[in-house]
Short mmCIF file of N, CA and C in Angstrom, two decimals:
data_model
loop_
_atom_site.label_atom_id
_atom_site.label_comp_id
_atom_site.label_asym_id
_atom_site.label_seq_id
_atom_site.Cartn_x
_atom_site.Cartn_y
_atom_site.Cartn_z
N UNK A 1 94.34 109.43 124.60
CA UNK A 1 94.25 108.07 125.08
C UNK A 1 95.22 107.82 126.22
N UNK A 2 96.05 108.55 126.85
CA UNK A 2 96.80 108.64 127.61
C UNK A 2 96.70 108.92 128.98
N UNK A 3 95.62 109.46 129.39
CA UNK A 3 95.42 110.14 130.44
C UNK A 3 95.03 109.36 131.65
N UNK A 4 95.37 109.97 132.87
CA UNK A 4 95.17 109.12 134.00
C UNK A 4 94.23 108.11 133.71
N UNK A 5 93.33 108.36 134.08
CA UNK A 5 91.99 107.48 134.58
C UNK A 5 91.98 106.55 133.36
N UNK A 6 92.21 105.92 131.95
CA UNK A 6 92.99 105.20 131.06
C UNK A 6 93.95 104.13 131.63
N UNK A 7 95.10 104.86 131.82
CA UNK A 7 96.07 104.30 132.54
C UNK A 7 95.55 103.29 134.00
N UNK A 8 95.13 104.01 134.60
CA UNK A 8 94.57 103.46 135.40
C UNK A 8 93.69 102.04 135.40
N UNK A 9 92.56 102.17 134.29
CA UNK A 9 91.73 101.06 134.37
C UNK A 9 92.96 99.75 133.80
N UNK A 10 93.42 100.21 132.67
CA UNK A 10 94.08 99.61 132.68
C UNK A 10 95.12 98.94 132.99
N UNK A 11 95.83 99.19 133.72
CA UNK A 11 96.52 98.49 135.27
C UNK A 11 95.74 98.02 135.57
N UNK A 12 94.40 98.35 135.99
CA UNK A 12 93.28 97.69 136.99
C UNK A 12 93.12 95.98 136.36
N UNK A 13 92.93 96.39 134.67
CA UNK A 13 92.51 94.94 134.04
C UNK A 13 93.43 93.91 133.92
N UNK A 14 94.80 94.53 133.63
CA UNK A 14 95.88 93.95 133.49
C UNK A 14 95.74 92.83 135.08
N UNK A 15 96.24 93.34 136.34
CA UNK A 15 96.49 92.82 137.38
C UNK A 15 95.15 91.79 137.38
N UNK A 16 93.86 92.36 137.09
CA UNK A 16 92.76 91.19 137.37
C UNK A 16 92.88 89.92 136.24
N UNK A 17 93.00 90.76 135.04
CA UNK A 17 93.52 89.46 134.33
C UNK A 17 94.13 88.50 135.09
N UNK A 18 95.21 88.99 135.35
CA UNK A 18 96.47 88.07 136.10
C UNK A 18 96.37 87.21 137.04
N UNK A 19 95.41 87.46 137.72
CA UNK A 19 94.91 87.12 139.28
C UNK A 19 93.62 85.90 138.77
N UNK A 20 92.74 87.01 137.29
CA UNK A 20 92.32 85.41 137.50
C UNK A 20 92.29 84.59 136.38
N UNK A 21 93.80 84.61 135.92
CA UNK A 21 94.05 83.39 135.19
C UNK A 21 95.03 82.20 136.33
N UNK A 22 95.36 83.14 137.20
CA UNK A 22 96.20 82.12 138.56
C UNK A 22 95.30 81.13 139.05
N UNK A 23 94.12 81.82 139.29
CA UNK A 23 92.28 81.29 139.48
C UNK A 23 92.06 80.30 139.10
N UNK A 24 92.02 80.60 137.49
CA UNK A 24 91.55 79.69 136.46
C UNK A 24 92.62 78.75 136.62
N UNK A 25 93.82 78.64 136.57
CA UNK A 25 95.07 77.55 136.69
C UNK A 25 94.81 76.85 137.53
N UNK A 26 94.57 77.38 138.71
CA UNK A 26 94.29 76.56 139.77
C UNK A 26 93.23 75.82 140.09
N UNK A 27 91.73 76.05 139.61
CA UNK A 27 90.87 75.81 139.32
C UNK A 27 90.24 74.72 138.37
N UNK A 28 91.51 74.79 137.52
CA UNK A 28 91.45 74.00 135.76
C UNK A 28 90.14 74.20 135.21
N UNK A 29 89.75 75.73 135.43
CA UNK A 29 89.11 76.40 134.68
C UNK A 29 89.58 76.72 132.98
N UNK A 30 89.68 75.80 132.05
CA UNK A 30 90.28 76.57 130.76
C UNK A 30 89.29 77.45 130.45
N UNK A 31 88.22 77.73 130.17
CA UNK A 31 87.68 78.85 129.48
C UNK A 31 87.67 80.38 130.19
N UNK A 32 87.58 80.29 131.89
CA UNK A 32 87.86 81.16 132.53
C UNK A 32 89.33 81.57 132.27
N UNK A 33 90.46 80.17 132.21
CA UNK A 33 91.97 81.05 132.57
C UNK A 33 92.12 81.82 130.94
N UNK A 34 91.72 81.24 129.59
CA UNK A 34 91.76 81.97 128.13
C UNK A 34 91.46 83.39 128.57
N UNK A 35 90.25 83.45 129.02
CA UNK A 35 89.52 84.53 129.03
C UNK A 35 89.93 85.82 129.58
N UNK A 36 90.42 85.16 131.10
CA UNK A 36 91.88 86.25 131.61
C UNK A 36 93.06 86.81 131.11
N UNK A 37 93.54 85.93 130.43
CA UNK A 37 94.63 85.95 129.84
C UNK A 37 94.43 86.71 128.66
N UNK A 38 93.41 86.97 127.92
CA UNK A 38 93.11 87.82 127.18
C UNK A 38 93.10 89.18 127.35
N UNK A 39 92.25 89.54 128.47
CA UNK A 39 92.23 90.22 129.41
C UNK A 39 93.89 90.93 129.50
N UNK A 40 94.29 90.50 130.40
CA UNK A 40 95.86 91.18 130.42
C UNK A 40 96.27 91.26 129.37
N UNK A 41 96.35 90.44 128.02
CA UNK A 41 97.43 90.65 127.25
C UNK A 41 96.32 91.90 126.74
N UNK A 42 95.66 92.23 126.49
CA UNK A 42 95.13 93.33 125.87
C UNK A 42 95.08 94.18 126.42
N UNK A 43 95.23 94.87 127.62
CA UNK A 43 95.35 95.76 128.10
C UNK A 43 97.05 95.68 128.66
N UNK A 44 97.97 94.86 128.33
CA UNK A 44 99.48 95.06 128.47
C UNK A 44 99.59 95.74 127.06
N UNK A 45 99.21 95.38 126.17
CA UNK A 45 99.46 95.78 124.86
C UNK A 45 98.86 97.72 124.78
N UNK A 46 97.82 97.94 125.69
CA UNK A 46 97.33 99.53 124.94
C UNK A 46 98.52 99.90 126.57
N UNK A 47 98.62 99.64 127.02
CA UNK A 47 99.46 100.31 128.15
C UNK A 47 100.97 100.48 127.33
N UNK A 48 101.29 99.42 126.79
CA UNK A 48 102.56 99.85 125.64
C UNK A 48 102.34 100.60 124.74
N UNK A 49 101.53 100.94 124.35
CA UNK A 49 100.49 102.14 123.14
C UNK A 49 101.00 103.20 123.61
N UNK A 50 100.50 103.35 125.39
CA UNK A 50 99.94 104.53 125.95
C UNK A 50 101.42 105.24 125.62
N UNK A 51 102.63 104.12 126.34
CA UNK A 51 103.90 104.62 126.53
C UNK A 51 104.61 105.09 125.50
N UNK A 52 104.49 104.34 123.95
CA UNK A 52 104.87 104.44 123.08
C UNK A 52 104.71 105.71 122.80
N UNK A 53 103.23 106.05 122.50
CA UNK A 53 102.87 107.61 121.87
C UNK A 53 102.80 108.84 123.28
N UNK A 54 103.70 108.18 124.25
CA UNK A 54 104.49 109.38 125.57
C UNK A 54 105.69 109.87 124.99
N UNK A 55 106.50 108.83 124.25
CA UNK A 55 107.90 109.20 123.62
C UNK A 55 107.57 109.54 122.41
N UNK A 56 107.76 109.89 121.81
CA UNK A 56 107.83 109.56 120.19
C UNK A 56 109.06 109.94 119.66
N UNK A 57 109.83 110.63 120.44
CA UNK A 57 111.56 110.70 119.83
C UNK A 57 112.14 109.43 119.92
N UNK A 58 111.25 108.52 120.71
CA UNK A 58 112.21 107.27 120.36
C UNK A 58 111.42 106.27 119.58
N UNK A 59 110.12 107.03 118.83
CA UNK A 59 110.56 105.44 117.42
C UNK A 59 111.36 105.77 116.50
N UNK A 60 111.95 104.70 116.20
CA UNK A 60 112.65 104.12 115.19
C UNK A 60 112.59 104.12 113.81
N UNK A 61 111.72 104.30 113.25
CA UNK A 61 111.17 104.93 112.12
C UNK A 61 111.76 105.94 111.25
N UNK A 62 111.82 106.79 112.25
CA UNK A 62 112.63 108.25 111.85
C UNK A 62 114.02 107.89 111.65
N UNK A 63 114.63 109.04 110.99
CA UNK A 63 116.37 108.93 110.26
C UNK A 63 116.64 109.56 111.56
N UNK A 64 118.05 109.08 111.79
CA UNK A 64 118.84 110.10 112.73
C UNK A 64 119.24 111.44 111.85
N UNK A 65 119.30 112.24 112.36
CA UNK A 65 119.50 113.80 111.89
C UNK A 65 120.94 113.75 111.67
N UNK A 66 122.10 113.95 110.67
CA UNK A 66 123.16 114.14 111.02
C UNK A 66 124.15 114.92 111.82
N UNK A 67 125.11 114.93 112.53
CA UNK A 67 125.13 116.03 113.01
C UNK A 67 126.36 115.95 113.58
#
């Protein structure tokens, strides 16, 4: 789930989200600006996924090893 072209769209949706909930604001479009805004936050959220399961020595979950 990580791989370029992933990454990619998603940036792609994120920024359009963004752009057109500015749209919709400006517009006083509410069902268009929800709809955007959905939009980004759901694809901000798998883009934190993507990053998350890039590291995995850093969740938190795990015990520190003593040492």
């Amino acid at each position: 789930m990580g791989s370029g072209p992933v990454k990619a769209i998603m940036w792609s949706l994120l920024f359009v989200g963004l752009v057109g909930a500015g749209v919709g604001i400006s517009e006083l479009h509410v069902q268009w600006t929800v709809a955007s805004l959905i939009v980004a936050s759901v694809s901000g959220l798998v883009l934190l996924r993507i990053r998350a399961d890039a590291h995995p020595e850093l969740h938190s979950d795990r015990r520190m090893a003593a040492g």
